[in-house]
PDB file of C-alpha atoms in Angstrom:
ATOM      1  CA  UNK A   2     100.833 122.446  94.227  1.00  0.00           C
ATOM      2  CA  UNK A   3     103.488 120.827  96.358  1.00  0.00           C
ATOM      3  CA  UNK A   4     101.566 118.361  98.670  1.00  0.00           C
ATOM      4  CA  UNK A   5     103.298 115.039  98.230  1.00  0.00           C
ATOM      5  CA  UNK A   6     101.586 111.617  98.066  1.00  0.00           C
ATOM      6  CA  UNK A   7     102.465 109.453 100.949  1.00  0.00           C
ATOM      7  CA  UNK A   8     106.019 108.537  99.787  1.00  0.00           C
ATOM      8  CA  UNK A   9     107.589 109.133 103.098  1.00  0.00           C
ATOM      9  CA  UNK A  10     105.255 106.955 105.177  1.00  0.00           C
ATOM     10  CA  UNK A  11     106.992 104.197 107.044  1.00  0.00           C
ATOM     11  CA  UNK A  12     106.570 100.594 105.986  1.00  0.00           C
ATOM     12  CA  UNK A  13     103.386  98.973 107.275  1.00  0.00           C
ATOM     13  CA  UNK A  14     102.480  95.414 108.086  1.00  0.00           C
ATOM     14  CA  UNK A  15     100.724  94.756 104.795  1.00  0.00           C
ATOM     15  CA  UNK A  16     101.273  95.972 101.244  1.00  0.00           C
ATOM     16  CA  UNK A  17      99.945  95.217  97.801  1.00  0.00           C
ATOM     17  CA  UNK A  18     102.002  96.321  94.773  1.00  0.00           C
ATOM     18  CA  UNK A  19     100.396  96.514  91.311  1.00  0.00           C
ATOM     19  CA  UNK A  20     101.675  97.354  87.901  1.00  0.00           C
ATOM     20  CA  UNK A  21      99.216  98.082  85.138  1.00  0.00           C
ATOM     21  CA  UNK A  22      99.374  98.511  81.301  1.00  0.00           C
ATOM     22  CA  UNK A  23      96.673 100.427  79.385  1.00  0.00           C
ATOM     23  CA  UNK A  24      95.059  98.534  76.552  1.00  0.00           C
ATOM     24  CA  UNK A  25      95.748 100.014  73.121  1.00  0.00           C
ATOM     25  CA  UNK A  26      92.185 101.117  72.280  1.00  0.00           C
ATOM     26  CA  UNK A  27      91.358 102.455  75.684  1.00  0.00           C
ATOM     27  CA  UNK A  28      90.596 106.108  76.373  1.00  0.00           C
ATOM     28  CA  UNK A  29      93.355 106.201  78.980  1.00  0.00           C
ATOM     29  CA  UNK A  30      92.936 109.862  79.835  1.00  0.00           C
ATOM     30  CA  UNK A  31      89.252 109.268  80.890  1.00  0.00           C
ATOM     31  CA  UNK A  32      90.335 106.272  82.982  1.00  0.00           C
ATOM     32  CA  UNK A  33      93.199 108.189  84.513  1.00  0.00           C
ATOM     33  CA  UNK A  34      90.729 110.977  85.509  1.00  0.00           C
ATOM     34  CA  UNK A  35      88.685 108.455  87.517  1.00  0.00           C
ATOM     35  CA  UNK A  36      91.841 107.035  89.135  1.00  0.00           C
ATOM     36  CA  UNK A  37      93.115 110.476  90.256  1.00  0.00           C
ATOM     37  CA  UNK A  38      89.838 111.081  92.097  1.00  0.00           C
ATOM     38  CA  UNK A  39      89.811 107.562  93.450  1.00  0.00           C
ATOM     39  CA  UNK A  40      93.335 107.754  94.882  1.00  0.00           C
ATOM     40  CA  UNK A  41      92.483 110.919  96.737  1.00  0.00           C
ATOM     41  CA  UNK A  42      89.155 109.437  97.965  1.00  0.00           C
ATOM     42  CA  UNK A  43      90.840 106.357  99.330  1.00  0.00           C
ATOM     43  CA  UNK A  44      93.540 108.222 101.297  1.00  0.00           C
ATOM     44  CA  UNK A  45      91.032 110.682 102.696  1.00  0.00           C
ATOM     45  CA  UNK A  46      88.418 108.023 103.542  1.00  0.00           C
ATOM     46  CA  UNK A  47      90.749 105.753 105.418  1.00  0.00           C
ATOM     47  CA  UNK A  48      92.409 108.661 107.294  1.00  0.00           C
ATOM     48  CA  UNK A  49      88.947 109.303 108.710  1.00  0.00           C
ATOM     49  CA  UNK A  50      87.720 105.747 109.058  1.00  0.00           C
ATOM     50  CA  UNK A  51      90.919 104.281 110.418  1.00  0.00           C
ATOM     51  CA  UNK A  52      93.192 107.050 111.659  1.00  0.00           C
ATOM     52  CA  UNK A  53      95.312 104.524 113.467  1.00  0.00           C
ATOM     53  CA  UNK A  54      95.700 102.247 110.501  1.00  0.00           C
ATOM     54  CA  UNK A  55      98.578 104.182 108.723  1.00  0.00           C
ATOM     55  CA  UNK A  56      96.788 103.607 105.390  1.00  0.00           C
ATOM     56  CA  UNK A  57      98.046 104.993 102.110  1.00  0.00           C
ATOM     57  CA  UNK A  58      97.617 104.633  98.354  1.00  0.00           C
ATOM     58  CA  UNK A  59     100.375 106.010  96.154  1.00  0.00           C
ATOM     59  CA  UNK A  60     100.118 106.095  92.353  1.00  0.00           C
ATOM     60  CA  UNK A  61     103.125 106.393  90.000  1.00  0.00           C
ATOM     61  CA  UNK A  62     103.113 106.979  86.290  1.00  0.00           C
ATOM     62  CA  UNK A  63     105.572 105.596  83.718  1.00  0.00           C
ATOM     63  CA  UNK A  64     107.289 107.599  81.027  1.00  0.00           C
ATOM     64  CA  UNK A  65     105.038 106.375  78.013  1.00  0.00           C
ATOM     65  CA  UNK A  66     101.917 106.781  79.999  1.00  0.00           C
ATOM     66  CA  UNK A  67     102.809 110.322  81.054  1.00  0.00           C
ATOM     67  CA  UNK A  68     102.963 111.211  77.377  1.00  0.00           C
ATOM     68  CA  UNK A  69      99.809 109.238  76.399  1.00  0.00           C
ATOM     69  CA  UNK A  70      97.818 110.896  79.198  1.00  0.00           C
ATOM     70  CA  UNK A  71      98.769 114.389  78.089  1.00  0.00           C
ATOM     71  CA  UNK A  72     100.553 115.147  81.375  1.00  0.00           C
ATOM     72  CA  UNK A  73     102.640 118.437  81.630  1.00  0.00           C
ATOM     73  CA  UNK A  74     105.419 118.928  79.157  1.00  0.00           C
ATOM     74  CA  UNK A  75     108.403 119.166  79.744  1.00  0.00           C
ATOM     75  CA  UNK A  76     108.449 115.976  81.754  1.00  0.00           C
ATOM     76  CA  UNK A  77     110.089 115.488  85.106  1.00  0.00           C
ATOM     77  CA  UNK A  78     113.766 115.928  84.448  1.00  0.00           C
ATOM     78  CA  UNK A  79     114.775 112.324  85.051  1.00  0.00           C
ATOM     79  CA  UNK A  80     111.582 110.422  83.979  1.00  0.00           C
ATOM     80  CA  UNK A  81     112.683 108.055  81.275  1.00  0.00           C
ATOM     81  CA  UNK A  82     112.107 104.490  80.302  1.00  0.00           C
ATOM     82  CA  UNK A  83     114.464 102.457  82.437  1.00  0.00           C
ATOM     83  CA  UNK A  84     117.231 100.752  80.432  1.00  0.00           C
ATOM     84  CA  UNK A  85     118.804  97.434  81.501  1.00  0.00           C
ATOM     85  CA  UNK A  86     122.027  97.619  83.519  1.00  0.00           C
ATOM     86  CA  UNK A  87     124.222  94.758  82.407  1.00  0.00           C
ATOM     87  CA  UNK A  88     127.135  93.388  84.406  1.00  0.00           C
ATOM     88  CA  UNK A  89     129.573  90.586  83.681  1.00  0.00           C
ATOM     89  CA  UNK A  90     127.281  88.184  85.420  1.00  0.00           C
ATOM     90  CA  UNK A  91     123.969  89.756  86.331  1.00  0.00           C
ATOM     91  CA  UNK A  92     121.466  92.163  84.638  1.00  0.00           C
ATOM     92  CA  UNK A  93     118.963  94.674  86.110  1.00  0.00           C
ATOM     93  CA  UNK A  94     116.274  93.895  83.664  1.00  0.00           C
ATOM     94  CA  UNK A  95     113.967  96.632  82.313  1.00  0.00           C
ATOM     95  CA  UNK A  96     110.177  95.864  82.164  1.00  0.00           C
ATOM     96  CA  UNK A  97     107.192  97.953  81.114  1.00  0.00           C
ATOM     97  CA  UNK A  98     104.563  99.664  83.272  1.00  0.00           C
ATOM     98  CA  UNK A  99     102.081 102.506  82.689  1.00  0.00           C
ATOM     99  CA  UNK A 100     100.898 102.832  86.367  1.00  0.00           C
ATOM    100  CA  UNK A 101     102.169 101.565  89.738  1.00  0.00           C
ATOM    101  CA  UNK A 102     100.186 101.375  92.854  1.00  0.00           C
ATOM    102  CA  UNK A 103     101.645 101.023  96.336  1.00  0.00           C
ATOM    103  CA  UNK A 104      98.967 100.212  98.933  1.00  0.00           C
ATOM    104  CA  UNK A 105      99.843 100.067 102.599  1.00  0.00           C
ATOM    105  CA  UNK A 106      97.824  99.340 105.715  1.00  0.00           C
ATOM    106  CA  UNK A 107      97.923  97.697 109.159  1.00  0.00           C
ATOM    107  CA  UNK A 108      94.997  95.619 108.172  1.00  0.00           C
ATOM    108  CA  UNK A 109      95.280  93.316 105.148  1.00  0.00           C
ATOM    109  CA  UNK A 110      91.549  93.779 104.412  1.00  0.00           C
ATOM    110  CA  UNK A 111      92.103  97.501 103.722  1.00  0.00           C
ATOM    111  CA  UNK A 112      94.827  96.715 101.183  1.00  0.00           C
ATOM    112  CA  UNK A 113      92.520  94.261  99.547  1.00  0.00           C
ATOM    113  CA  UNK A 114      89.595  96.690  99.327  1.00  0.00           C
ATOM    114  CA  UNK A 115      91.764  99.393  97.895  1.00  0.00           C
ATOM    115  CA  UNK A 116      93.155  97.018  95.292  1.00  0.00           C
ATOM    116  CA  UNK A 117      89.657  95.892  94.430  1.00  0.00           C
ATOM    117  CA  UNK A 118      88.424  99.498  93.907  1.00  0.00           C
ATOM    118  CA  UNK A 119      91.438 100.290  91.696  1.00  0.00           C
ATOM    119  CA  UNK A 120      91.027  97.113  89.769  1.00  0.00           C
ATOM    120  CA  UNK A 121      87.340  97.719  89.175  1.00  0.00           C
ATOM    121  CA  UNK A 122      88.253 100.897  87.304  1.00  0.00           C
ATOM    122  CA  UNK A 123      91.262  99.428  85.460  1.00  0.00           C
ATOM    123  CA  UNK A 124      90.276  95.890  84.607  1.00  0.00           C
ATOM    124  CA  UNK A 125      88.095  96.696  81.592  1.00  0.00           C
ATOM    125  CA  UNK A 126      90.765  99.205  80.313  1.00  0.00           C
ATOM    126  CA  UNK A 127      94.177  97.733  81.247  1.00  0.00           C
ATOM    127  CA  UNK A 128      96.107  94.557  81.965  1.00  0.00           C
ATOM    128  CA  UNK A 129      97.628  93.900  85.355  1.00  0.00           C
ATOM    129  CA  UNK A 130     101.324  92.964  84.742  1.00  0.00           C
ATOM    130  CA  UNK A 131     102.252  92.447  88.386  1.00  0.00           C
ATOM    131  CA  UNK A 132     100.326  92.013  91.613  1.00  0.00           C
ATOM    132  CA  UNK A 133     102.502  91.204  94.736  1.00  0.00           C
ATOM    133  CA  UNK A 134     101.157  90.932  98.182  1.00  0.00           C
ATOM    134  CA  UNK A 135     103.846  91.826 100.754  1.00  0.00           C
ATOM    135  CA  UNK A 136     103.919  91.307 104.506  1.00  0.00           C
ATOM    136  CA  UNK A 137     106.049  92.383 107.459  1.00  0.00           C
ATOM    137  CA  UNK A 138     108.405  89.516 108.310  1.00  0.00           C
ATOM    138  CA  UNK A 139     109.425  89.407 112.051  1.00  0.00           C
ATOM    139  CA  UNK A 140     111.124  92.560 113.014  1.00  0.00           C
ATOM    140  CA  UNK A 141     111.292  94.153 109.550  1.00  0.00           C
ATOM    141  CA  UNK A 142     113.524  91.360 108.037  1.00  0.00           C
ATOM    142  CA  UNK A 143     113.666  90.177 104.522  1.00  0.00           C
ATOM    143  CA  UNK A 144     113.034  86.494 103.958  1.00  0.00           C
ATOM    144  CA  UNK A 145     116.865  85.886 103.753  1.00  0.00           C
ATOM    145  CA  UNK A 146     116.863  86.745 107.430  1.00  0.00           C
ATOM    146  CA  UNK A 147     118.507  90.204 107.581  1.00  0.00           C
ATOM    147  CA  UNK A 148     116.872  93.529 108.669  1.00  0.00           C
ATOM    148  CA  UNK A 149     115.834  95.410 105.535  1.00  0.00           C
ATOM    149  CA  UNK A 150     116.082  99.172 105.234  1.00  0.00           C
ATOM    150  CA  UNK A 151     118.424  99.873 108.156  1.00  0.00           C
ATOM    151  CA  UNK A 152     120.079 102.695 106.317  1.00  0.00           C
ATOM    152  CA  UNK A 153     116.828 104.420 105.389  1.00  0.00           C
ATOM    153  CA  UNK A 154     116.675 108.188 106.289  1.00  0.00           C
ATOM    154  CA  UNK A 155     114.539 109.043 109.244  1.00  0.00           C
ATOM    155  CA  UNK A 156     112.634 112.142 110.329  1.00  0.00           C
ATOM    156  CA  UNK A 157     113.017 115.237 108.247  1.00  0.00           C
ATOM    157  CA  UNK A 158     115.758 113.526 106.076  1.00  0.00           C
ATOM    158  CA  UNK A 159     113.099 111.252 104.581  1.00  0.00           C
ATOM    159  CA  UNK A 160     111.469 114.095 102.721  1.00  0.00           C
ATOM    160  CA  UNK A 161     114.802 115.675 101.807  1.00  0.00           C
ATOM    161  CA  UNK A 162     115.955 112.450 100.067  1.00  0.00           C
ATOM    162  CA  UNK A 163     112.593 111.202  98.788  1.00  0.00           C
ATOM    163  CA  UNK A 164     110.880 114.359  97.445  1.00  0.00           C
ATOM    164  CA  UNK A 165     111.791 116.668  94.488  1.00  0.00           C
ATOM    165  CA  UNK A 166     112.713 120.137  95.663  1.00  0.00           C
ATOM    166  CA  UNK A 167     113.623 123.447  94.044  1.00  0.00           C
ATOM    167  CA  UNK A 168     115.900 121.744  91.440  1.00  0.00           C
ATOM    168  CA  UNK A 169     112.727 121.016  89.325  1.00  0.00           C
ATOM    169  CA  UNK A 170     110.148 123.616  90.441  1.00  0.00           C
ATOM    170  CA  UNK A 171     107.357 122.357  88.166  1.00  0.00           C
ATOM    171  CA  UNK A 172     107.504 119.003  89.983  1.00  0.00           C
ATOM    172  CA  UNK A 173     108.352 120.077  93.501  1.00  0.00           C
ATOM    173  CA  UNK A 174     106.755 117.607  95.942  1.00  0.00           C
ATOM    174  CA  UNK A 175     106.811 114.764  93.529  1.00  0.00           C
ATOM    175  CA  UNK A 176     109.077 111.704  93.654  1.00  0.00           C
ATOM    176  CA  UNK A 177     110.903 109.182  91.441  1.00  0.00           C
ATOM    177  CA  UNK A 178     109.698 105.636  92.072  1.00  0.00           C
ATOM    178  CA  UNK A 179     111.740 102.650  90.982  1.00  0.00           C
ATOM    179  CA  UNK A 180     110.647  98.983  91.580  1.00  0.00           C
ATOM    180  CA  UNK A 181     112.249  95.628  91.143  1.00  0.00           C
ATOM    181  CA  UNK A 182     110.781  92.252  92.028  1.00  0.00           C
ATOM    182  CA  UNK A 183     113.546  89.924  93.314  1.00  0.00           C
ATOM    183  CA  UNK A 184     113.291  86.154  93.627  1.00  0.00           C
ATOM    184  CA  UNK A 185     115.629  84.428  96.097  1.00  0.00           C
ATOM    185  CA  UNK A 186     117.417  81.109  95.749  1.00  0.00           C
ATOM    186  CA  UNK A 187     116.808  80.047  99.291  1.00  0.00           C
ATOM    187  CA  UNK A 188     118.436  76.623  98.809  1.00  0.00           C
ATOM    188  CA  UNK A 189     121.746  78.109  97.927  1.00  0.00           C
ATOM    189  CA  UNK A 190     121.430  80.904 100.438  1.00  0.00           C
ATOM    190  CA  UNK A 191     120.762  78.543 103.271  1.00  0.00           C
ATOM    191  CA  UNK A 192     123.795  76.452 102.266  1.00  0.00           C
ATOM    192  CA  UNK A 193     125.968  79.394 103.473  1.00  0.00           C
ATOM    193  CA  UNK A 194     126.960  79.581 107.064  1.00  0.00           C
ATOM    194  CA  UNK A 195     125.752  82.611 109.042  1.00  0.00           C
ATOM    195  CA  UNK A 196     129.358  84.073 108.868  1.00  0.00           C
ATOM    196  CA  UNK A 197     129.296  83.793 105.136  1.00  0.00           C
ATOM    197  CA  UNK A 198     125.890  85.318 104.801  1.00  0.00           C
ATOM    198  CA  UNK A 199     126.979  88.236 106.951  1.00  0.00           C
ATOM    199  CA  UNK A 200     129.864  88.891 104.617  1.00  0.00           C
ATOM    200  CA  UNK A 201     127.459  89.043 101.694  1.00  0.00           C
ATOM    201  CA  UNK A 202     125.266  91.610 103.402  1.00  0.00           C
ATOM    202  CA  UNK A 203     128.023  93.491 105.345  1.00  0.00           C
ATOM    203  CA  UNK A 204     126.116  93.402 108.613  1.00  0.00           C
ATOM    204  CA  UNK A 205     125.551  90.954 111.560  1.00  0.00           C
ATOM    205  CA  UNK A 206     122.477  88.797 111.092  1.00  0.00           C
ATOM    206  CA  UNK A 207     121.169  88.694 114.707  1.00  0.00           C
ATOM    207  CA  UNK A 208     121.616  92.262 115.943  1.00  0.00           C
ATOM    208  CA  UNK A 209     121.852  94.171 112.631  1.00  0.00           C
ATOM    209  CA  UNK A 210     125.163  95.892 113.237  1.00  0.00           C
ATOM    210  CA  UNK A 211     127.194  97.044 110.226  1.00  0.00           C
ATOM    211  CA  UNK A 212     130.700  95.675 109.870  1.00  0.00           C
ATOM    212  CA  UNK A 213     133.593  98.191 109.976  1.00  0.00           C
ATOM    213  CA  UNK A 214     135.101  99.313 106.683  1.00  0.00           C
ATOM    214  CA  UNK A 215     138.252  97.363 107.476  1.00  0.00           C
ATOM    215  CA  UNK A 216     136.297  94.020 107.793  1.00  0.00           C
ATOM    216  CA  UNK A 217     133.438  94.565 105.354  1.00  0.00           C
ATOM    217  CA  UNK A 218     134.000  92.912 101.971  1.00  0.00           C
ATOM    218  CA  UNK A 219     134.109  95.363  99.053  1.00  0.00           C
ATOM    219  CA  UNK A 220     131.458  93.359  97.222  1.00  0.00           C
ATOM    220  CA  UNK A 221     128.999  93.248 100.156  1.00  0.00           C
ATOM    221  CA  UNK A 222     125.600  94.746  99.626  1.00  0.00           C
ATOM    222  CA  UNK A 223     125.995  97.494 102.200  1.00  0.00           C
ATOM    223  CA  UNK A 224     129.355  98.501 100.767  1.00  0.00           C
ATOM    224  CA  UNK A 225     128.223  98.922  97.125  1.00  0.00           C
ATOM    225  CA  UNK A 226     124.852 100.671  97.986  1.00  0.00           C
ATOM    226  CA  UNK A 227     126.580 103.391 100.128  1.00  0.00           C
ATOM    227  CA  UNK A 228     127.276 106.287  97.739  1.00  0.00           C
ATOM    228  CA  UNK A 229     128.260 109.918  98.309  1.00  0.00           C
ATOM    229  CA  UNK A 230     128.137 113.174  96.347  1.00  0.00           C
ATOM    230  CA  UNK A 231     131.198 115.157  95.202  1.00  0.00           C
ATOM    231  CA  UNK A 232     131.492 116.698  98.692  1.00  0.00           C
ATOM    232  CA  UNK A 233     131.555 113.333 100.370  1.00  0.00           C
ATOM    233  CA  UNK A 234     128.055 113.596 101.789  1.00  0.00           C
ATOM    234  CA  UNK A 235     126.098 110.396 101.758  1.00  0.00           C
ATOM    235  CA  UNK A 236     123.221 110.162  99.328  1.00  0.00           C
ATOM    236  CA  UNK A 237     120.152 108.140 100.352  1.00  0.00           C
ATOM    237  CA  UNK A 238     116.850 106.796  99.046  1.00  0.00           C
ATOM    238  CA  UNK A 239     113.700 105.875 101.005  1.00  0.00           C
ATOM    239  CA  UNK A 240     113.107 102.126 100.628  1.00  0.00           C
ATOM    240  CA  UNK A 241     109.842 100.469 101.434  1.00  0.00           C
ATOM    241  CA  UNK A 242     110.860  96.876 100.574  1.00  0.00           C
ATOM    242  CA  UNK A 243     108.464  94.084 101.444  1.00  0.00           C
ATOM    243  CA  UNK A 244     108.900  90.266 101.426  1.00  0.00           C
ATOM    244  CA  UNK A 245     106.535  87.964  99.656  1.00  0.00           C
ATOM    245  CA  UNK A 246     106.330  84.333  98.960  1.00  0.00           C
ATOM    246  CA  UNK A 247     104.462  81.186  98.105  1.00  0.00           C
ATOM    247  CA  UNK A 248     105.957  78.382 100.250  1.00  0.00           C
ATOM    248  CA  UNK A 249     104.189  75.567  98.540  1.00  0.00           C
ATOM    249  CA  UNK A 250     105.717  76.580  95.200  1.00  0.00           C
ATOM    250  CA  UNK A 251     109.150  77.258  96.725  1.00  0.00           C
ATOM    251  CA  UNK A 252     108.825  81.042  95.938  1.00  0.00           C
ATOM    252  CA  UNK A 253     110.360  83.623  98.207  1.00  0.00           C
ATOM    253  CA  UNK A 254     111.244  87.150  97.250  1.00  0.00           C
ATOM    254  CA  UNK A 255     111.597  90.803  97.982  1.00  0.00           C
ATOM    255  CA  UNK A 256     109.760  93.637  96.214  1.00  0.00           C
ATOM    256  CA  UNK A 257     112.343  96.457  96.132  1.00  0.00           C
ATOM    257  CA  UNK A 258     110.755  99.904  96.070  1.00  0.00           C
ATOM    258  CA  UNK A 259     112.701 103.204  96.160  1.00  0.00           C
ATOM    259  CA  UNK A 260     111.351 106.762  96.463  1.00  0.00           C
ATOM    260  CA  UNK A 261     113.986 109.409  95.647  1.00  0.00           C
ATOM    261  CA  UNK A 262     114.202 113.109  94.821  1.00  0.00           C
ATOM    262  CA  UNK A 263     116.336 112.075  91.752  1.00  0.00           C
ATOM    263  CA  UNK A 264     116.486 108.820  89.873  1.00  0.00           C
ATOM    264  CA  UNK A 265     120.158 109.178  89.382  1.00  0.00           C
ATOM    265  CA  UNK A 266     120.839 108.293  93.073  1.00  0.00           C
ATOM    266  CA  UNK A 267     119.044 104.970  92.705  1.00  0.00           C
ATOM    267  CA  UNK A 268     120.697 104.391  89.325  1.00  0.00           C
ATOM    268  CA  UNK A 269     124.158 104.731  90.804  1.00  0.00           C
ATOM    269  CA  UNK A 270     123.336 102.206  93.402  1.00  0.00           C
ATOM    270  CA  UNK A 271     122.079  99.793  90.742  1.00  0.00           C
ATOM    271  CA  UNK A 272     125.249 100.355  88.714  1.00  0.00           C
ATOM    272  CA  UNK A 273     127.391  99.539  91.687  1.00  0.00           C
ATOM    273  CA  UNK A 274     125.373  96.453  92.373  1.00  0.00           C
ATOM    274  CA  UNK A 275     125.164  95.019  88.881  1.00  0.00           C
ATOM    275  CA  UNK A 276     128.344  96.300  87.165  1.00  0.00           C
ATOM    276  CA  UNK A 277     130.447  96.665  90.282  1.00  0.00           C
ATOM    277  CA  UNK A 278     132.703  99.270  91.796  1.00  0.00           C
ATOM    278  CA  UNK A 279     135.228  98.860  90.338  1.00  0.00           C
ATOM    279  CA  UNK A 280     133.592  97.095  87.323  1.00  0.00           C
ATOM    280  CA  UNK A 281     133.524  93.324  87.933  1.00  0.00           C
ATOM    281  CA  UNK A 282     133.237  93.729  91.770  1.00  0.00           C
ATOM    282  CA  UNK A 283     129.430  93.184  91.682  1.00  0.00           C
ATOM    283  CA  UNK A 284     127.072  92.862  94.677  1.00  0.00           C
ATOM    284  CA  UNK A 285     127.391  89.282  95.988  1.00  0.00           C
ATOM    285  CA  UNK A 286     123.717  89.243  96.933  1.00  0.00           C
ATOM    286  CA  UNK A 287     122.956  88.943  93.247  1.00  0.00           C
ATOM    287  CA  UNK A 288     124.313  85.433  93.256  1.00  0.00           C
ATOM    288  CA  UNK A 289     121.299  84.514  95.409  1.00  0.00           C
ATOM    289  CA  UNK A 290     118.648  87.132  94.334  1.00  0.00           C
ATOM    290  CA  UNK A 291     117.562  87.631  90.789  1.00  0.00           C
ATOM    291  CA  UNK A 292     115.722  90.725  89.509  1.00  0.00           C
ATOM    292  CA  UNK A 293     112.649  89.774  87.568  1.00  0.00           C
ATOM    293  CA  UNK A 294     111.446  93.276  86.918  1.00  0.00           C
ATOM    294  CA  UNK A 295     112.709  96.916  86.733  1.00  0.00           C
ATOM    295  CA  UNK A 296     110.489  99.928  86.060  1.00  0.00           C
ATOM    296  CA  UNK A 297     110.792 103.703  86.711  1.00  0.00           C
ATOM    297  CA  UNK A 298     107.698 105.894  87.548  1.00  0.00           C
ATOM    298  CA  UNK A 299     107.073 109.384  88.665  1.00  0.00           C
ATOM    299  CA  UNK A 300     104.688 110.118  91.587  1.00  0.00           C
ATOM    300  CA  UNK A 301     102.934 113.431  91.032  1.00  0.00           C
ATOM    301  CA  UNK A 302     101.702 115.614  93.979  1.00  0.00           C
ATOM    302  CA  UNK A 303      98.331 115.188  95.412  1.00  0.00           C
ATOM    303  CA  UNK A 304      97.493 118.642  94.000  1.00  0.00           C
ATOM    304  CA  UNK A 305      98.325 117.490  90.489  1.00  0.00           C
ATOM    305  CA  UNK A 306      96.088 114.392  90.995  1.00  0.00           C
ATOM    306  CA  UNK A 307      93.263 116.721  92.118  1.00  0.00           C
ATOM    307  CA  UNK A 308      93.875 118.951  89.109  1.00  0.00           C
ATOM    308  CA  UNK A 309      93.455 115.926  86.763  1.00  0.00           C
ATOM    309  CA  UNK A 310      90.699 114.198  88.622  1.00  0.00           C
ATOM    310  CA  UNK A 311      87.011 114.424  88.300  1.00  0.00           C
TER     311      UNK A 311
END
C-alpha cells in the first residue's frame, strides 16, 4: 500500500489550490468516500486523455479531519494541528483546513474542470476556505522576480525527501503537506535596488546564482532555509510554489507548498525564517511578504484512497 500520490511531480504551468472545511452536520465519511474515488478517477482519466499534459490531483487531510473521518489510528507520527510560530516581528500564522487539493496541468481548462468536479461533491457539504489560481511566471520566477525552487531536490532525491519511508511503516509512501499563502508588498519591494533585493534573497536576480557564504547576508532567505542534520547532510523539501495575483486590486502573492517525508524539516525552516537563527536574525523576505495562512495536512497513498473509496 505504498503507491504515492503525485507529490513528486514537477511544477506545471497552471495550478489551483483549494482548502475546504466540512460542515458540522455533514456525514463527512460518506463525502470523503466519494472524494477518494474521484481523485483516483481524475488522475487515471487525464493520464489516458492527455498523457502529455502532466496532470495531477493531490488530496491532503488535516489532523481534525483525519480523526473525524475515522482514518487509521495511530495517526501519522507528525500529523498535528499547526501552531503559530511567533518571532520578534513576524508570525507564521496557523489556519484551519480539513482537506487540501493541489491541481496541476499544462492546460488551465483541465485544472478548472477538476476543481469543478471536486466542488460539486463538496459544495453541499463543506465550505471552501481558500481557492488560489496559480500560474507559471516567466522562467519559473515568483512575482518578486527571483527564480523559485532552485534548491529543490531533483531525480531520485525528490522521493527520498518528499515521501515517508520505513521510519513510519504504516504510512510509507505518504507525505506531509504544508501550505502558506503569502501576499507581497510590491511597492516596498520595488523601492529596493536590484543589489538590495539580491541580498534579501541571497542569489543573483538575473542568472539565479547563489552568493558565496562569505558574501551572503546571514538573514537572507537562502541562508536561513538551508538546514542540515546532525551529520552535516543537507535536509530538503519538495516545493511546488506558484505565483498568483489580481493586478487591478494590487494583489500579488506566492502560494508556498511543501511536500516532505517529515514535517519537522519544514518546521525547522519556518522557525529559522520567523524566529531567526540566532533568534532575532529573521528572514528579511518577511519584511515584504506576509503569511496569510498556515496549515498542515497528510497526503495518504493512492492505495489508501482506493481502500476508502467507493
